[in-house]
Coordinates of C-alpha atoms and ligand atoms in Angstrom, one line a residue:
M1 CA -20.4 4.1 3.1
Q2 CA -21.6 6.5 5.7
K3 CA -19.6 7.4 8.8
A4 CA -21.9 9.8 10.6
K5 CA -19.8 10.0 13.8
H6 CA -16.7 11.7 12.3
D7 CA -16.5 14.7 10.1
T8 CA -15.9 13.4 6.6
V9 CA -14.3 15.0 3.6
L10 CA -15.3 13.4 0.3
V11 CA -12.9 13.1 -2.6
L12 CA -14.8 13.2 -5.8
D13 CA -12.8 11.1 -8.1
F14 CA -12.4 12.3 -11.7
G15 CA -10.0 9.4 -12.5
A16 CA -6.8 10.8 -10.9
Q17 CA -3.8 8.8 -10.2
Y18 CA -3.6 10.6 -6.9
S19 CA -7.1 10.4 -5.5
Q20 CA -6.1 8.0 -2.8
L21 CA -3.2 10.1 -1.9
I22 CA -5.5 13.1 -1.4
A23 CA -7.8 11.0 0.9
R24 CA -4.7 9.8 2.8
R25 CA -3.4 13.4 3.3
V26 CA -6.8 14.4 4.7
R27 CA -6.7 11.4 7.1
E28 CA -3.2 12.5 8.1
A29 CA -4.7 15.8 9.1
G30 CA -6.9 13.8 11.5
V31 CA -10.1 13.9 9.4
Y32 CA -11.9 10.9 7.9
S33 CA -11.9 10.8 4.1
I34 CA -13.3 8.5 1.5
I35 CA -13.4 8.5 -2.3
V36 CA -16.5 8.5 -4.3
P37 CA -16.9 8.5 -8.1
Y38 CA -17.5 11.8 -9.8
T39 CA -20.9 10.5 -10.9
T40 CA -22.2 10.6 -7.3
S41 CA -25.3 12.8 -7.3
A42 CA -25.6 15.9 -5.2
E43 CA -28.5 14.2 -3.4
E44 CA -26.3 11.2 -2.4
I45 CA -23.6 13.6 -1.3
R46 CA -26.0 15.6 0.8
K47 CA -27.1 12.4 2.6
M48 CA -23.5 11.6 3.4
E49 CA -23.2 15.0 5.2
P50 CA -19.6 15.7 4.3
V51 CA -18.0 18.8 5.8
G52 CA -16.0 19.3 2.6
I53 CA -15.5 18.0 -0.9
I54 CA -12.3 17.8 -2.9
F55 CA -12.5 17.4 -6.7
S56 CA -9.5 15.3 -7.7
G57 CA -7.4 15.7 -10.8
G58 CA -8.0 13.5 -13.8
P59 CA -6.5 12.5 -17.1
C60 CA -9.1 14.3 -19.3
S61 CA -9.2 17.9 -20.6
V62 CA -12.4 19.9 -20.0
G63 CA -12.2 20.7 -23.7
D64 CA -12.7 17.0 -24.6
E65 CA -16.1 15.9 -25.7
G66 CA -17.8 13.9 -22.9
S67 CA -15.2 14.8 -20.3
P68 CA -16.4 14.1 -16.8
R69 CA -18.6 16.7 -15.1
P70 CA -20.0 16.7 -11.5
D71 CA -23.6 17.0 -10.8
Q72 CA -24.1 20.8 -11.1
D73 CA -26.3 20.8 -7.9
I74 CA -23.2 20.0 -5.9
F75 CA -22.3 23.7 -6.1
S76 CA -25.6 24.6 -4.4
L77 CA -25.1 22.3 -1.3
G78 CA -23.4 25.0 0.7
I79 CA -20.4 22.6 1.3
P80 CA -16.8 23.9 0.7
I81 CA -15.1 22.6 -2.4
L82 CA -11.4 22.4 -3.2
G83 CA -10.7 21.6 -6.9
I84 CA -7.3 20.1 -7.7
C85 CA -5.9 20.4 -11.2
Y86 CA -8.7 18.9 -13.4
G87 CA -10.9 19.5 -10.4
L88 CA -10.1 23.3 -10.5
Q89 CA -10.7 23.4 -14.3
V90 CA -14.0 21.5 -14.2
M91 CA -15.2 23.7 -11.3
S92 CA -14.2 26.8 -13.2
T93 CA -16.0 25.6 -16.3
C94 CA -19.2 24.6 -14.4
L95 CA -19.3 28.1 -12.7
G96 CA -18.9 30.1 -15.9
G97 CA -15.1 30.6 -16.1
H98 CA -13.0 29.7 -19.0
V99 CA -10.2 27.1 -19.4
D100 CA -7.5 27.3 -22.1
C101 CA -6.7 23.9 -23.5
P102 CA -3.5 23.9 -25.5
E103 CA -2.3 20.8 -27.3
K104 CA 1.0 20.7 -25.4
K105 CA 1.1 19.4 -21.8
E106 CA 4.0 19.6 -19.5
Y107 CA 4.6 18.3 -16.0
G108 CA 7.2 19.5 -13.5
F109 CA 8.3 21.7 -10.7
A110 CA 7.3 25.3 -10.4
H111 CA 7.4 28.1 -7.8
L112 CA 4.2 29.3 -6.5
D113 CA 4.1 33.1 -5.8
I114 CA 1.5 34.2 -3.3
V115 CA -0.1 37.3 -4.9
D116 CA -2.7 38.0 -2.1
S117 CA -1.5 37.6 1.4
T118 CA -5.1 37.4 2.7
S119 CA -5.5 34.0 1.0
R120 CA -7.3 31.5 3.3
L121 CA -6.0 28.4 1.5
L122 CA -2.4 29.6 1.5
F123 CA -2.3 30.6 5.2
G124 CA 1.1 29.9 6.6
V125 CA 2.7 29.1 3.2
P126 CA 5.9 31.0 2.4
K127 CA 5.7 33.7 -0.3
L128 CA 7.5 31.4 -2.7
S129 CA 6.8 27.7 -2.5
Q130 CA 7.8 24.7 -4.6
I131 CA 4.9 23.0 -6.2
W132 CA 4.4 20.0 -8.5
M133 CA 2.7 21.5 -11.4
S134 CA 0.8 20.1 -14.4
H135 CA 1.0 22.8 -17.0
G136 CA -1.4 22.2 -19.9
D137 CA -4.9 23.3 -19.5
S138 CA -5.3 26.3 -17.3
V139 CA -7.9 28.7 -16.2
D140 CA -7.7 31.9 -18.3
A141 CA -10.9 33.6 -17.0
M142 CA -12.1 33.0 -13.4
P143 CA -15.7 32.4 -12.7
E144 CA -17.5 35.3 -11.1
G145 CA -16.9 35.9 -7.4
F146 CA -13.4 34.4 -7.4
R147 CA -10.1 36.1 -6.7
R148 CA -6.6 35.1 -7.7
T149 CA -4.3 34.4 -4.8
G150 CA -1.4 32.4 -6.2
S151 CA 0.4 32.4 -9.6
T152 CA 3.4 31.0 -11.4
P153 CA 5.2 32.7 -14.4
N154 CA 3.4 30.4 -16.8
C155 CA 0.0 30.2 -15.1
P156 CA -1.6 33.3 -13.7
Y157 CA -4.5 31.6 -12.0
T158 CA -2.6 28.9 -10.1
V159 CA -4.7 29.4 -7.0
I160 CA -8.2 30.9 -7.0
E161 CA -10.6 31.4 -4.2
N162 CA -14.2 32.4 -3.5
D163 CA -14.5 32.9 0.2
E164 CA -18.2 33.6 0.2
K165 CA -19.1 30.3 -1.4
R166 CA -16.0 28.6 0.1
F167 CA -14.9 27.3 -3.3
Y168 CA -11.1 27.0 -3.9
G169 CA -9.0 25.7 -6.7
V170 CA -5.3 24.9 -7.3
Q171 CA -3.7 24.1 -10.6
F172 CA -1.0 21.9 -9.0
H173 CA -1.0 18.8 -6.8
P174 CA -0.8 19.7 -3.1
E175 CA -1.1 16.0 -2.2
V176 CA 2.3 15.0 -3.5
V177 CA 5.4 15.5 -1.4
H178 CA 7.1 17.5 -4.2
S179 CA 4.7 20.3 -3.4
H180 CA 6.5 21.4 -0.2
D181 CA 3.7 23.2 1.5
G182 CA 0.9 21.1 0.0
F183 CA 0.0 19.5 3.2
T184 CA -0.4 22.9 4.9
M185 CA -2.8 23.9 2.1
I186 CA -4.8 20.6 2.6
K187 CA -4.9 21.2 6.3
N188 CA -6.0 24.8 5.7
F189 CA -8.9 23.6 3.6
V190 CA -10.0 20.8 5.8
L191 CA -9.5 22.3 9.3
R192 CA -9.8 26.1 8.8
I193 CA -12.2 26.3 5.8
C194 CA -14.3 23.2 6.3
K195 CA -13.8 23.5 10.1
A196 CA -13.6 19.7 10.4
S197 CA -12.6 18.4 13.8
A198 CA -9.4 16.6 13.7
D199 CA -10.6 13.6 15.8
W200 CA -10.1 10.8 13.4
N201 CA -7.2 8.3 14.0
M202 CA -6.5 4.6 13.6
G203 CA -8.5 4.0 16.8
S204 CA -11.6 5.5 15.1
F205 CA -10.9 3.4 12.0
I206 CA -10.9 0.3 14.1
E207 CA -14.2 1.3 15.8
D208 CA -15.9 2.1 12.5
E209 CA -14.5 -0.9 10.7
V210 CA -15.5 -3.3 13.5
K211 CA -19.1 -2.1 13.3
R212 CA -19.1 -2.3 9.5
I213 CA -17.7 -5.8 9.5
R214 CA -20.3 -7.0 12.0
S215 CA -23.1 -5.5 10.0
I216 CA -21.9 -7.1 6.8
V217 CA -21.1 -10.5 8.2
G218 CA -24.0 -10.9 10.7
D219 CA -23.9 -14.4 12.1
R220 CA -22.0 -15.9 9.1
Q221 CA -18.5 -17.2 8.9
V222 CA -15.3 -15.7 7.4
L223 CA -12.2 -17.5 6.2
C224 CA -8.9 -15.7 6.1
G225 CA -5.7 -17.1 4.6
L226 CA -2.9 -16.2 7.0
S227 CA 0.6 -15.9 5.6
G228 CA 2.4 -14.4 8.5
G229 CA 2.9 -11.1 6.5
V230 CA 1.7 -7.7 7.6
D231 CA -1.4 -7.4 5.4
S232 CA -3.1 -10.7 6.1
S233 CA -2.2 -10.5 9.8
V234 CA -3.6 -7.1 10.3
A235 CA -6.8 -8.0 8.4
A236 CA -7.2 -11.2 10.4
V237 CA -6.8 -9.4 13.8
L238 CA -9.1 -6.6 12.8
I239 CA -11.8 -9.1 11.7
H240 CA -11.2 -11.2 14.7
R241 CA -11.9 -8.2 16.9
A242 CA -15.2 -7.7 15.1
I243 CA -16.5 -11.2 15.0
G244 CA -14.3 -13.4 17.2
D245 CA -14.8 -17.1 16.5
Q246 CA -16.9 -16.5 13.4
L247 CA -13.4 -16.0 11.8
V248 CA -11.3 -19.0 10.9
C249 CA -7.8 -18.6 9.6
V250 CA -6.0 -21.1 7.4
F251 CA -2.3 -21.2 7.6
V252 CA -0.3 -23.3 5.1
N253 CA 3.2 -24.2 5.9
N254 CA 4.7 -24.8 2.5
G255 CA 8.1 -25.6 3.9
L256 CA 9.5 -22.5 2.2
L257 CA 9.0 -20.2 5.2
R258 CA 11.7 -18.4 7.1
K259 CA 13.4 -19.8 10.3
N260 CA 10.9 -20.4 13.1
E261 CA 8.1 -18.7 11.1
A262 CA 5.5 -21.4 11.3
Q263 CA 5.9 -21.7 15.0
N264 CA 5.8 -17.9 15.4
V265 CA 2.5 -17.7 13.5
L266 CA 1.0 -20.5 15.5
D267 CA 2.0 -18.9 18.8
L268 CA 0.9 -15.4 18.0
F269 CA -2.4 -16.1 16.4
G270 CA -3.4 -19.3 18.0
K271 CA -2.1 -18.8 21.5
H272 CA -1.8 -15.0 22.0
F273 CA -4.8 -13.8 20.0
N274 CA -6.7 -17.1 20.6
M275 CA -8.0 -17.4 17.0
R276 CA -9.5 -20.4 15.4
L277 CA -6.6 -21.6 13.3
Q278 CA -6.6 -24.3 10.7
Y279 CA -3.0 -25.3 10.3
A280 CA -1.8 -27.3 7.3
D281 CA 1.7 -28.6 7.6
A282 CA 2.3 -29.3 3.9
E283 CA 6.1 -29.2 4.0
E284 CA 6.6 -32.7 2.7
A285 CA 4.0 -32.4 0.0
F286 CA 5.8 -29.3 -1.3
L287 CA 9.3 -30.8 -1.1
S288 CA 8.3 -33.9 -2.9
A289 CA 6.5 -31.9 -5.7
L290 CA 9.6 -29.8 -6.1
K291 CA 12.0 -32.7 -6.2
G292 CA 14.4 -32.4 -9.1
V293 CA 12.9 -29.1 -10.4
S294 CA 15.3 -26.2 -11.0
E295 CA 13.6 -24.1 -13.7
P296 CA 12.2 -21.0 -12.0
E297 CA 8.8 -20.9 -13.7
A298 CA 8.2 -24.6 -13.2
K299 CA 8.9 -24.1 -9.5
R300 CA 6.5 -21.2 -9.3
K301 CA 3.8 -23.1 -11.0
I302 CA 4.2 -26.1 -8.7
I303 CA 4.2 -24.0 -5.6
G304 CA 1.3 -21.9 -6.7
K305 CA -0.9 -24.9 -7.7
L306 CA -0.1 -26.9 -4.6
F307 CA -0.8 -23.9 -2.4
V308 CA -4.2 -23.4 -3.9
D309 CA -5.1 -27.1 -3.6
T310 CA -3.9 -27.2 0.0
F311 CA -5.6 -24.0 0.9
Y312 CA -9.0 -25.0 -0.4
N313 CA -8.6 -28.5 1.1
E314 CA -8.2 -26.9 4.5
A315 CA -11.0 -24.5 3.9
R316 CA -13.4 -27.4 3.2
K317 CA -12.6 -28.6 6.7
C318 CA -13.8 -25.4 8.3
G319 CA -17.5 -25.8 8.0
K320 CA -19.8 -23.4 6.1
I321 CA -17.9 -20.3 5.0
D322 CA -19.6 -17.2 3.5
F323 CA -16.7 -14.7 3.1
L324 CA -13.1 -14.8 2.1
A325 CA -11.1 -12.1 3.9
Q326 CA -8.1 -10.6 2.1
G327 CA -5.6 -8.1 3.2
T328 CA -5.8 -6.2 -0.1
L329 CA -4.4 -2.7 0.2
Y330 CA -5.1 0.3 -1.9
P331 CA -1.9 -0.2 -4.0
D332 CA -3.1 -3.7 -4.8
V333 CA -6.3 -2.3 -6.3
I334 CA -5.4 -1.4 -9.8
E335 CA -7.6 1.4 -10.9
S336 CA -8.7 1.5 -14.5
R337 CA -10.9 4.3 -15.5
S338 CA -12.8 5.4 -18.4
P339 CA -13.7 9.1 -18.7
S340 CA -17.4 8.4 -19.3
G341 CA -17.9 5.3 -17.2
G342 CA -16.1 6.6 -14.1
P343 CA -13.6 4.7 -12.0
S344 CA -13.7 0.9 -11.8
A345 CA -11.5 -1.3 -9.8
T346 CA -10.0 -4.7 -10.7
I347 CA -8.5 -6.8 -8.0
K348 CA -5.1 -8.2 -8.4
S349 CA -5.1 -11.7 -7.0
H350 CA -1.9 -11.2 -5.1
H351 CA -2.7 -13.6 -2.4
N352 CA -2.0 -16.6 -4.5
V353 CA -5.5 -17.8 -4.0
G354 CA -6.5 -17.5 -7.7
G355 CA -10.1 -18.0 -8.8
L356 CA -12.5 -19.7 -6.5
P357 CA -13.4 -23.4 -7.2
E358 CA -17.0 -24.0 -8.3
D359 CA -18.2 -25.4 -5.0
L360 CA -16.9 -22.5 -2.9
K361 CA -19.1 -19.5 -3.2
W362 CA -17.6 -16.8 -1.1
E363 CA -17.9 -13.0 -1.0
L364 CA -14.8 -11.0 -0.6
L365 CA -14.2 -9.0 2.6
E366 CA -11.4 -6.5 2.3
P367 CA -11.2 -4.2 5.3
L368 CA -7.8 -2.6 4.3
K369 CA -8.8 -1.7 0.8
E370 CA -8.7 2.1 1.4
L371 CA -5.3 2.1 3.2
F372 CA -1.7 2.5 2.2
K373 CA 1.0 0.2 3.6
D374 CA 2.2 2.5 6.3
E375 CA -1.4 3.2 7.5
V376 CA -1.8 -0.6 7.7
R377 CA 1.4 -0.8 9.8
D378 CA -0.1 1.9 12.2
L379 CA -3.3 -0.1 12.3
G380 CA -1.4 -3.2 13.2
R381 CA 0.3 -1.4 16.1
E382 CA -3.0 -0.1 17.3
L383 CA -4.4 -3.7 17.2
G384 CA -1.5 -4.9 19.4
L385 CA 0.5 -6.8 16.8
P386 CA 4.2 -7.0 17.7
E387 CA 6.6 -4.5 16.1
E388 CA 8.7 -7.2 14.4
L389 CA 5.6 -8.3 12.5
V390 CA 4.2 -4.9 11.8
D391 CA 7.4 -3.5 10.3
R392 CA 8.3 -6.7 8.3
H393 CA 9.7 -6.4 4.8
P394 CA 7.7 -7.9 2.0
F395 CA 8.1 -11.7 1.6
P396 CA 7.0 -13.4 -1.6
G397 CA 4.2 -15.9 -1.7
P398 CA 6.5 -18.7 -3.0
G399 CA 8.8 -17.8 -0.1
L400 CA 12.3 -19.3 -0.1
G401 CA 11.3 -21.2 -3.2
V402 CA 12.4 -18.2 -5.3
R403 CA 15.6 -17.7 -3.2
C404 CA 16.9 -21.3 -3.2
I405 CA 18.3 -21.2 -6.7
G406 CA 18.6 -24.6 -8.4
E407 CA 17.1 -27.6 -6.9
I408 CA 15.1 -27.2 -3.7
T409 CA 15.9 -29.7 -1.0
K410 CA 15.2 -29.6 2.8
E411 CA 18.9 -29.4 3.5
R412 CA 19.5 -26.4 1.2
L413 CA 16.4 -24.7 2.6
D414 CA 17.6 -25.1 6.1
T415 CA 21.0 -23.7 5.1
L416 CA 19.3 -20.7 3.5
R417 CA 17.0 -20.2 6.6
E418 CA 20.1 -19.9 8.8
V419 CA 21.8 -17.5 6.4
D420 CA 18.7 -15.4 6.1
A421 CA 18.2 -15.3 9.9
I422 CA 21.7 -14.1 10.5
F423 CA 21.4 -11.4 7.8
I424 CA 18.1 -10.0 9.1
E425 CA 19.3 -10.2 12.7
E426 CA 22.5 -8.2 11.9
I427 CA 20.5 -5.6 9.9
R428 CA 18.1 -5.2 12.9
K429 CA 21.0 -5.0 15.3
A430 CA 22.6 -2.2 13.3
G431 CA 19.2 -0.3 13.4
L432 CA 18.9 -0.4 9.6
Y433 CA 15.9 -2.6 9.1
K434 CA 13.4 0.2 8.6
E435 CA 15.6 2.1 6.1
I436 CA 15.6 -1.0 3.9
W437 CA 12.6 -1.9 1.7
Q438 CA 13.6 -5.6 1.5
A439 CA 16.6 -7.6 2.6
L440 CA 17.0 -11.2 1.4
A441 CA 19.5 -14.0 1.0
D442 CA 19.8 -16.4 -1.8
L443 CA 21.6 -19.7 -2.0
L444 CA 23.3 -20.4 -5.3
P445 CA 23.9 -23.9 -6.8
V446 CA 27.6 -23.1 -7.1
K447 CA 30.3 -24.5 -5.0
S448 CA 33.6 -22.9 -4.3
V449 CA 36.8 -23.8 -2.4
G450 CA 37.5 -22.3 0.9
V451 CA 39.7 -22.9 3.9
Q452 CA 38.5 -23.3 7.5
G453 CA 40.7 -24.3 10.4
D454 CA 43.2 -26.7 9.0
G455 CA 40.9 -28.0 6.3
R456 CA 39.9 -27.2 2.8
T457 CA 36.1 -26.8 2.2
Y458 CA 34.0 -27.1 -0.9
R459 CA 30.7 -25.5 -0.2
E460 CA 27.9 -23.4 -1.7
V461 CA 27.8 -19.6 -2.2
C462 CA 25.2 -17.3 -0.8
T463 CA 24.3 -13.8 -1.8
L464 CA 22.9 -11.1 0.4
R465 CA 20.7 -8.4 -1.2
A466 CA 19.2 -5.3 0.4
V467 CA 17.3 -2.7 -1.6
T468 CA 15.6 0.6 -1.1
S469 CA 12.4 1.2 -3.1
E470 CA 9.1 3.0 -3.0
D471 CA 6.9 0.3 -4.6
A472 CA 9.1 -2.5 -5.7
M473 CA 8.7 -1.4 -9.3
T474 CA 12.2 0.0 -9.3
A475 CA 14.8 -0.4 -6.6
D476 CA 18.3 0.6 -5.7
W477 CA 20.9 -1.5 -3.9
Y478 CA 21.3 -0.4 -0.3
R479 CA 24.7 0.9 0.7
L480 CA 25.1 -1.5 3.6
P481 CA 28.0 -0.3 5.9
Y482 CA 31.2 -2.4 5.5
E483 CA 31.1 -3.4 9.2
V484 CA 27.7 -4.9 8.8
M485 CA 28.7 -6.8 5.7
Q486 CA 31.8 -8.0 7.5
R487 CA 29.8 -9.2 10.5
C488 CA 27.3 -11.0 8.3
A489 CA 30.0 -12.7 6.2
S490 CA 32.0 -13.8 9.2
R491 CA 29.0 -15.1 11.1
I492 CA 27.5 -16.9 8.1
C493 CA 30.8 -18.7 7.3
N494 CA 31.3 -19.7 11.0
E495 CA 27.8 -20.6 11.9
V496 CA 26.2 -22.1 8.7
S497 CA 27.9 -25.3 7.8
G498 CA 26.7 -25.4 4.1
V499 CA 28.2 -22.1 3.1
N500 CA 31.8 -20.8 2.8
R501 CA 31.4 -17.7 0.6
V502 CA 29.2 -14.6 0.9
L503 CA 28.5 -12.1 -1.9
Y504 CA 26.7 -8.8 -1.7
D505 CA 24.4 -8.0 -4.7
I506 CA 24.8 -4.4 -6.0
T507 CA 22.4 -4.6 -8.9
S508 CA 19.6 -2.1 -9.1
K509 CA 16.2 -2.8 -10.6
P510 CA 16.1 -2.5 -13.5
P511 CA 18.1 -4.3 -14.9
G512 CA 18.0 -6.8 -12.0
T513 CA 14.8 -7.9 -10.3
I514 CA 14.6 -7.9 -6.5
E515 CA 14.3 -11.7 -6.2
W516 CA 16.8 -13.9 -8.0
E517 CA 14.5 -16.8 -8.7
Ligands
XMP1 P1 10.8 -8.7 -8.3 O1 11.6 -9.9 -8.0 O2 9.9 -8.9 -9.5 O3 9.9 -8.5 -7.1 O4 11.6 -7.4 -8.5 C1 9.1 -7.3 -6.8 C2 8.4 -7.5 -5.5 O5 7.5 -8.6 -5.5 C3 7.8 -9.6 -4.6 N1 7.4 -10.9 -5.3 C4 6.3 -11.6 -5.0 N2 5.4 -11.4 -4.1 N3 4.3 -13.4 -4.8 C5 4.4 -12.3 -3.9 O6 3.5 -12.2 -3.1 C6 5.2 -13.6 -5.7 O7 5.2 -14.6 -6.4 C7 6.3 -12.7 -5.8 N4 7.4 -12.6 -6.6 C8 8.1 -11.5 -6.3 C9 9.3 -9.4 -4.3 O8 9.6 -10.0 -3.1 C10 9.4 -8.0 -4.4 O9 9.0 -7.4 -3.2

């Protein structure tokens, strides 16, 4: 991918877990950045005209046989290079230095000591700075022309620099937040050393992406499954900006959506953005398929299968389609790498679309694939999507189907929708929505006795759950203030006729999951 208009910094990927994070930090500095495999030749790189190259870290040791090496000619391009961790080691090896590769590897915090105050990479960094270090292999003899500017007690050559060639290397990970001044170092490299102009922002992303989508799609048609969530909404609006009515969106109402959600989606995308929208109101089909089913896996299977059938049925009504657009984000792309074959990406089918049926031959269009979630939210704002949509918590594909515990009926779903709406409204009113990763309500198939007015009630129990998390792999329960809990409980019992008892879930993940199912 070539972006001639903006200065670009290439991240040469040696299989690091953090390659995307490096690219993201560079973009945060206002400079466009993309990742290319380490096998990219010097000639290809020269054609891309990057203003700088960052060698990522990687799982290999330079001492391993067949460990990944860049094209040696990259060092003759006259382009500044920053090597990070493995990137430093491989650069040192290629340039005639030596790397010590002990058996034992350690990871952890360390304090970087600046030993040469004229360092260009460490400009503005305090003399002692916390870094996230991977001890293990380390340079024990620098290549010719380098000087040492930073060290730690266990690693003398933690930062090395060659100003003449503009080659720099760090043993630690400046891209992670645990390296307190890491972003300053990345900015020093990108802005001061590469002299990139910091003129890239989400507006530029839109401009570039609109051009790219137009050139890929030409006069063909794109289909996008709209769920009402952030990712598919942003992808759809971006693609719509590029190709207008060549995009058709399919929106399936499975009857398991939140209160007013279907109407909101129709209003926003159909009326406000004026998109072609194929709406399938499949509520009754879903409810009848789910009748009498309480076992969680059975429910999921029914919901998943019916969604796929409904989606493709609608798609067939949309005329000839050539592309399927998906709001796949970087974290959805699971990277699996082999040291010799370079990085390869497998796509997680997280949009519940599954494999394509035989008769539908579509190419994938994934305009958000290089972005992180918060970048996608910024992009959504820039595209004019409302804040309530852009900052939305994740919502599972099977929707309230995994939150209506026991048998799913229209009546119970309506009860749950009311509970959920009150809970979310109170969290928003308290200004806590953005602090929380996900807030959800479940309806339990358990009745308890209560008293209301003069009468005894016998109604269902609901649970409220709010969690903080980085990536949903682990989560902690959110310490919701008592006043907010109290307002939720009192409103729910007063306003929702099917419920007379409210519980707050204080289980972390693990051992609990986020959804109850
Ligand atoms: P659990 O419950 O496993 O959930 O802790 C982790 C995250 O994944 C979401 N989730 C889903 N998302 N389809 C989705 O698109 C699903 O079937 C699904 N199940 C769980 C859940 O809401 C949480 O954010």
